[in-house]
Amino acid sequence: SESRLHLADALRAGWRVLSADGSALDAVQAAVVVLEDSPHFNAGHGAALNEASEHELDASIMDGASLAAGAVCAVRRIRNPVIAARAVLDRAQAVLLAGTAADDFAERQGLAMVQPDYFTTQRRVEALRVVQARMASGIAQQSSEAEKHGTVGAVARDIHGHLAAATSTGGFNNKPSGRVGDGPIIGAGTYAKDGACAVSCTGQGEIFIRRVAAYGL
């Protein structure tokens, strides 16, 4: 399937960085960008819609060598949120930027910006309709995990032994407006520390936040 081909493309993108003696940080970013650009995953183009039929995207990235990290949440206009997360990391003035301020930051950094409808696919429009119809009928519990989630992520170890992790997500179909899950939360959805591990999580973000899942592993 095309989704499997895009997964292979993501793996190759990361491997190209590593095989050229590049950093684990650059490798995980490269891999996640491919998945954000694919319509088949719940990140970037093809991301889930919230209860207001809008996209609010989250992403984070962490360097296991320095414990430097960057993240954005509830963004609407950044084509590749993981690149914005990396820009936050590189600037080193904050770990997490939110909402309109994060969009404005990315624009000032010269990152690729889009109109929110760039992210929308017919598949996600239909998924939102189905979930909302089930809620109206009192059978929302029948929604599958696949319909709710689909976060993307990558972890890597480079030739120098350094680790890195990155995560990007649109959240879940019909999520509350303004909801932020574990994806952009360092220690919950993303964590990397040399000599220990690199983790990128997907699943029910609220539970991952409460259990500090990425760090706890």
mmCIF file of C-alpha atoms in Angstrom:
data_model
loop_
_atom_site.group_PDB
_atom_site.id
_atom_site.type_symbol
_atom_site.label_atom_id
_atom_site.label_comp_id
_atom_site.label_asym_id
_atom_site.label_seq_id
_atom_site.Cartn_x
_atom_site.Cartn_y
_atom_site.Cartn_z
ATOM 1 C CA SER A 1 0.000 0.000 0.000
ATOM 2 C CA GLU A 2 1.031 3.609 -0.409
ATOM 3 C CA SER A 3 1.178 4.060 3.363
ATOM 4 C CA ARG A 4 3.791 1.310 3.586
ATOM 5 C CA LEU A 5 5.750 2.942 0.772
ATOM 6 C CA HIS A 6 5.716 6.238 2.650
ATOM 7 C CA LEU A 7 6.916 4.478 5.809
ATOM 8 C CA ALA A 8 9.788 3.074 3.761
ATOM 9 C CA ASP A 9 10.491 6.564 2.400
ATOM 10 C CA ALA A 10 10.647 7.887 5.965
ATOM 11 C CA LEU A 11 13.064 5.150 6.978
ATOM 12 C CA ARG A 12 15.252 5.904 3.960
ATOM 13 C CA ALA A 13 15.203 9.639 4.710
ATOM 14 C CA GLY A 14 16.481 9.017 8.215
ATOM 15 C CA TRP A 15 19.010 6.463 7.054
ATOM 16 C CA ARG A 16 20.422 8.848 4.431
ATOM 17 C CA VAL A 17 21.275 11.272 7.224
ATOM 18 C CA LEU A 18 22.813 8.606 9.434
ATOM 19 C CA SER A 19 24.798 6.965 6.617
ATOM 20 C CA ALA A 20 26.353 10.339 5.805
ATOM 21 C CA ASP A 21 27.536 10.616 9.433
ATOM 22 C CA GLY A 22 24.708 13.004 10.214
ATOM 23 C CA SER A 23 23.202 13.484 13.642
ATOM 24 C CA ALA A 24 20.415 11.429 15.170
ATOM 25 C CA LEU A 25 18.548 14.723 15.640
ATOM 26 C CA ASP A 26 18.626 15.472 11.910
ATOM 27 C CA ALA A 27 17.680 11.869 11.118
ATOM 28 C CA VAL A 28 14.509 11.792 13.210
ATOM 29 C CA GLN A 29 13.462 15.159 11.837
ATOM 30 C CA ALA A 30 13.951 13.961 8.256
ATOM 31 C CA ALA A 31 11.917 10.813 8.872
ATOM 32 C CA VAL A 32 9.019 12.632 10.510
ATOM 33 C CA VAL A 33 8.865 15.260 7.757
ATOM 34 C CA VAL A 34 8.152 12.492 5.235
ATOM 35 C CA LEU A 35 5.294 11.194 7.378
ATOM 36 C CA GLU A 36 3.890 14.696 7.903
ATOM 37 C CA ASP A 37 3.814 15.158 4.120
ATOM 38 C CA SER A 38 1.976 11.876 3.578
ATOM 39 C CA PRO A 39 -1.852 11.904 3.641
ATOM 40 C CA HIS A 40 -1.934 8.471 5.282
ATOM 41 C CA PHE A 41 -0.858 9.427 8.801
ATOM 42 C CA ASN A 42 -2.304 11.569 11.550
ATOM 43 C CA ALA A 43 0.256 14.353 11.320
ATOM 44 C CA GLY A 44 0.642 17.287 8.952
ATOM 45 C CA HIS A 45 -1.228 16.669 5.695
ATOM 46 C CA GLY A 46 -3.909 14.136 6.561
ATOM 47 C CA ALA A 47 -4.139 15.010 10.268
ATOM 48 C CA ALA A 48 -7.280 14.508 12.330
ATOM 49 C CA LEU A 49 -9.943 17.188 12.718
ATOM 50 C CA ASN A 50 -11.132 18.419 16.110
ATOM 51 C CA GLU A 51 -14.738 18.910 17.229
ATOM 52 C CA ALA A 52 -14.887 22.245 15.376
ATOM 53 C CA SER A 53 -13.653 20.626 12.118
ATOM 54 C CA GLU A 54 -10.303 22.353 12.542
ATOM 55 C CA HIS A 55 -6.708 21.169 12.691
ATOM 56 C CA GLU A 56 -4.560 21.802 15.758
ATOM 57 C CA LEU A 57 -1.198 20.128 15.321
ATOM 58 C CA ASP A 58 1.442 19.174 17.893
ATOM 59 C CA ALA A 59 5.087 18.129 17.495
ATOM 60 C CA SER A 60 8.271 17.755 19.511
ATOM 61 C CA ILE A 61 11.898 16.754 19.122
ATOM 62 C CA MET A 62 14.642 15.970 21.633
ATOM 63 C CA ASP A 63 18.422 15.594 21.494
ATOM 64 C CA GLY A 64 19.660 12.792 23.736
ATOM 65 C CA ALA A 65 23.185 14.200 23.890
ATOM 66 C CA SER A 66 22.313 17.570 25.430
ATOM 67 C CA LEU A 67 18.707 16.985 26.568
ATOM 68 C CA ALA A 68 17.805 20.004 24.443
ATOM 69 C CA ALA A 69 14.209 19.851 23.278
ATOM 70 C CA GLY A 70 11.711 21.858 21.273
ATOM 71 C CA ALA A 71 7.983 21.557 20.724
ATOM 72 C CA VAL A 72 4.925 23.303 19.314
ATOM 73 C CA CYS A 73 1.282 22.657 20.084
ATOM 74 C CA ALA A 74 -2.121 23.653 18.712
ATOM 75 C CA VAL A 75 -0.595 25.103 15.549
ATOM 76 C CA ARG A 76 -2.685 25.636 12.422
ATOM 77 C CA ARG A 77 -0.496 26.986 9.619
ATOM 78 C CA ILE A 78 2.923 25.299 9.813
ATOM 79 C CA ARG A 79 3.356 22.814 6.976
ATOM 80 C CA ASN A 80 5.802 20.670 8.966
ATOM 81 C CA PRO A 81 5.337 21.103 12.715
ATOM 82 C CA VAL A 82 8.404 18.968 13.487
ATOM 83 C CA ILE A 83 10.593 21.524 11.697
ATOM 84 C CA ALA A 84 9.071 24.240 13.873
ATOM 85 C CA ALA A 85 9.789 22.129 16.957
ATOM 86 C CA ARG A 86 13.397 21.865 15.795
ATOM 87 C CA ALA A 87 13.544 25.647 15.344
ATOM 88 C CA VAL A 88 12.355 26.060 18.944
ATOM 89 C CA LEU A 89 15.091 23.664 20.086
ATOM 90 C CA ASP A 90 17.767 25.454 18.072
ATOM 91 C CA ARG A 91 16.782 28.896 19.335
ATOM 92 C CA ALA A 92 16.988 27.634 22.929
ATOM 93 C CA GLN A 93 14.763 30.296 24.460
ATOM 94 C CA ALA A 94 11.853 27.949 25.208
ATOM 95 C CA VAL A 95 10.935 24.291 25.013
ATOM 96 C CA LEU A 96 7.255 24.630 24.041
ATOM 97 C CA LEU A 97 5.467 27.312 22.026
ATOM 98 C CA ALA A 98 1.692 27.242 21.642
ATOM 99 C CA GLY A 99 -1.018 28.217 19.198
ATOM 100 C CA THR A 100 -0.940 31.436 17.208
ATOM 101 C CA ALA A 101 2.339 32.498 18.795
ATOM 102 C CA ALA A 102 3.976 29.278 17.578
ATOM 103 C CA ASP A 103 2.594 29.806 14.067
ATOM 104 C CA ASP A 104 3.932 33.368 14.084
ATOM 105 C CA PHE A 105 7.316 32.168 15.350
ATOM 106 C CA ALA A 106 7.574 29.636 12.524
ATOM 107 C CA GLU A 107 6.644 32.272 9.965
ATOM 108 C CA ARG A 108 9.321 34.621 11.299
ATOM 109 C CA GLN A 109 11.833 31.777 11.023
ATOM 110 C CA GLY A 110 10.999 31.473 7.325
ATOM 111 C CA LEU A 111 9.417 28.021 7.575
ATOM 112 C CA ALA A 112 6.888 26.829 5.000
ATOM 113 C CA MET A 113 3.410 28.064 5.945
ATOM 114 C CA VAL A 114 0.078 26.870 4.545
ATOM 115 C CA GLN A 115 -3.637 27.570 4.842
ATOM 116 C CA PRO A 116 -5.299 25.199 7.334
ATOM 117 C CA ASP A 117 -7.233 23.379 4.605
ATOM 118 C CA TYR A 118 -3.908 22.073 3.276
ATOM 119 C CA PHE A 119 -4.007 19.510 6.079
ATOM 120 C CA THR A 120 -7.555 18.297 5.336
ATOM 121 C CA THR A 121 -8.242 15.049 3.501
ATOM 122 C CA GLN A 122 -11.596 13.526 2.629
ATOM 123 C CA ARG A 123 -10.721 10.530 4.776
ATOM 124 C CA ARG A 124 -10.472 12.741 7.873
ATOM 125 C CA VAL A 125 -13.661 14.625 7.020
ATOM 126 C CA GLU A 126 -15.510 11.314 6.795
ATOM 127 C CA ALA A 127 -13.889 10.013 9.984
ATOM 128 C CA LEU A 128 -15.064 13.092 11.876
ATOM 129 C CA ARG A 129 -18.582 12.653 10.518
ATOM 130 C CA VAL A 130 -18.670 9.016 11.618
ATOM 131 C CA VAL A 131 -17.355 9.741 15.124
ATOM 132 C CA GLN A 132 -19.765 12.627 15.645
ATOM 133 C CA ALA A 133 -22.671 10.523 14.384
ATOM 134 C CA ARG A 134 -21.732 7.776 16.841
ATOM 135 C CA MET A 135 -21.572 10.269 19.680
ATOM 136 C CA ALA A 136 -25.003 11.606 18.752
ATOM 137 C CA SER A 137 -26.299 8.031 18.818
ATOM 138 C CA GLY A 138 -24.605 7.218 22.114
ATOM 139 C CA ILE A 139 -22.279 4.616 20.624
ATOM 140 C CA ALA A 140 -19.021 6.585 20.557
ATOM 141 C CA GLN A 141 -17.289 3.735 22.377
ATOM 142 C CA GLN A 142 -17.480 1.728 19.151
ATOM 143 C CA SER A 143 -14.904 3.983 17.502
ATOM 144 C CA SER A 144 -11.730 2.024 16.865
ATOM 145 C CA GLU A 145 -8.308 3.039 18.122
ATOM 146 C CA ALA A 146 -7.231 3.455 14.488
ATOM 147 C CA GLU A 147 -10.003 6.003 13.988
ATOM 148 C CA LYS A 148 -8.884 7.964 17.032
ATOM 149 C CA HIS A 149 -5.100 7.956 16.767
ATOM 150 C CA GLY A 150 -2.207 7.575 14.315
ATOM 151 C CA THR A 151 0.573 9.769 15.686
ATOM 152 C CA VAL A 152 3.922 9.486 13.877
ATOM 153 C CA GLY A 153 7.379 9.410 15.374
ATOM 154 C CA ALA A 154 10.968 8.367 14.934
ATOM 155 C CA VAL A 155 13.943 7.481 17.105
ATOM 156 C CA ALA A 156 17.560 7.148 16.039
ATOM 157 C CA ARG A 157 21.101 6.453 17.199
ATOM 158 C CA ASP A 158 23.907 7.974 15.163
ATOM 159 C CA ILE A 159 27.490 6.918 14.519
ATOM 160 C CA HIS A 160 28.630 8.872 17.584
ATOM 161 C CA GLY A 161 26.211 6.989 19.826
ATOM 162 C CA HIS A 162 23.892 9.950 20.302
ATOM 163 C CA LEU A 163 20.139 9.372 20.520
ATOM 164 C CA ALA A 164 17.207 11.500 19.406
ATOM 165 C CA ALA A 165 13.426 11.245 19.198
ATOM 166 C CA ALA A 166 10.681 13.189 17.436
ATOM 167 C CA THR A 167 6.880 12.990 17.425
ATOM 168 C CA SER A 168 4.153 14.703 15.378
ATOM 169 C CA THR A 169 0.375 14.404 15.593
ATOM 170 C CA GLY A 170 -3.009 15.872 14.829
ATOM 171 C CA GLY A 171 -4.448 14.406 18.018
ATOM 172 C CA PHE A 172 -7.609 12.316 17.698
ATOM 173 C CA ASN A 173 -10.744 12.697 15.597
ATOM 174 C CA ASN A 174 -13.281 14.988 17.250
ATOM 175 C CA LYS A 175 -10.896 16.012 20.032
ATOM 176 C CA PRO A 176 -11.942 19.034 22.099
ATOM 177 C CA SER A 177 -10.799 22.364 20.660
ATOM 178 C CA GLY A 178 -7.565 23.388 22.372
ATOM 179 C CA ARG A 179 -6.759 19.874 23.551
ATOM 180 C CA VAL A 180 -3.055 19.086 23.730
ATOM 181 C CA GLY A 181 -1.964 15.488 24.090
ATOM 182 C CA ASP A 182 1.310 13.848 24.988
ATOM 183 C CA GLY A 183 2.983 14.388 21.610
ATOM 184 C CA PRO A 184 4.555 17.779 22.359
ATOM 185 C CA ILE A 185 5.148 17.045 26.046
ATOM 186 C CA ILE A 186 8.750 16.132 26.807
ATOM 187 C CA GLY A 187 8.789 13.101 29.091
ATOM 188 C CA ALA A 188 5.255 12.064 28.151
ATOM 189 C CA GLY A 189 5.199 11.633 24.374
ATOM 190 C CA THR A 190 8.854 12.183 23.498
ATOM 191 C CA TYR A 191 12.127 11.643 25.330
ATOM 192 C CA ALA A 192 15.755 10.913 24.485
ATOM 193 C CA LYS A 193 18.813 10.557 26.685
ATOM 194 C CA ASP A 194 22.144 9.166 25.605
ATOM 195 C CA GLY A 195 23.008 5.952 27.374
ATOM 196 C CA ALA A 196 19.388 5.307 28.247
ATOM 197 C CA CYS A 197 16.773 5.341 25.474
ATOM 198 C CA ALA A 198 14.889 7.321 22.860
ATOM 199 C CA VAL A 199 11.090 7.103 22.879
ATOM 200 C CA SER A 200 8.247 8.383 20.726
ATOM 201 C CA CYS A 201 4.744 7.448 21.885
ATOM 202 C CA THR A 202 1.383 6.985 20.216
ATOM 203 C CA GLY A 203 -1.886 6.150 21.896
ATOM 204 C CA GLN A 204 -4.239 7.806 24.364
ATOM 205 C CA GLY A 205 -2.285 10.928 25.214
ATOM 206 C CA GLU A 206 -4.023 11.795 28.450
ATOM 207 C CA ILE A 207 -2.923 8.506 29.996
ATOM 208 C CA PHE A 208 0.612 8.989 28.672
ATOM 209 C CA ILE A 209 0.774 12.446 30.264
ATOM 210 C CA ARG A 210 -0.480 11.222 33.634
ATOM 211 C CA ARG A 211 2.013 8.358 33.655
ATOM 212 C CA VAL A 212 4.918 10.364 32.184
ATOM 213 C CA ALA A 213 5.163 7.471 29.765
ATOM 214 C CA ALA A 214 8.165 8.368 27.617
ATOM 215 C CA TYR A 215 10.346 9.187 30.612
ATOM 216 C CA GLY A 216 9.063 6.287 32.684
ATOM 217 C CA LEU A 217 10.249 3.818 30.070
#
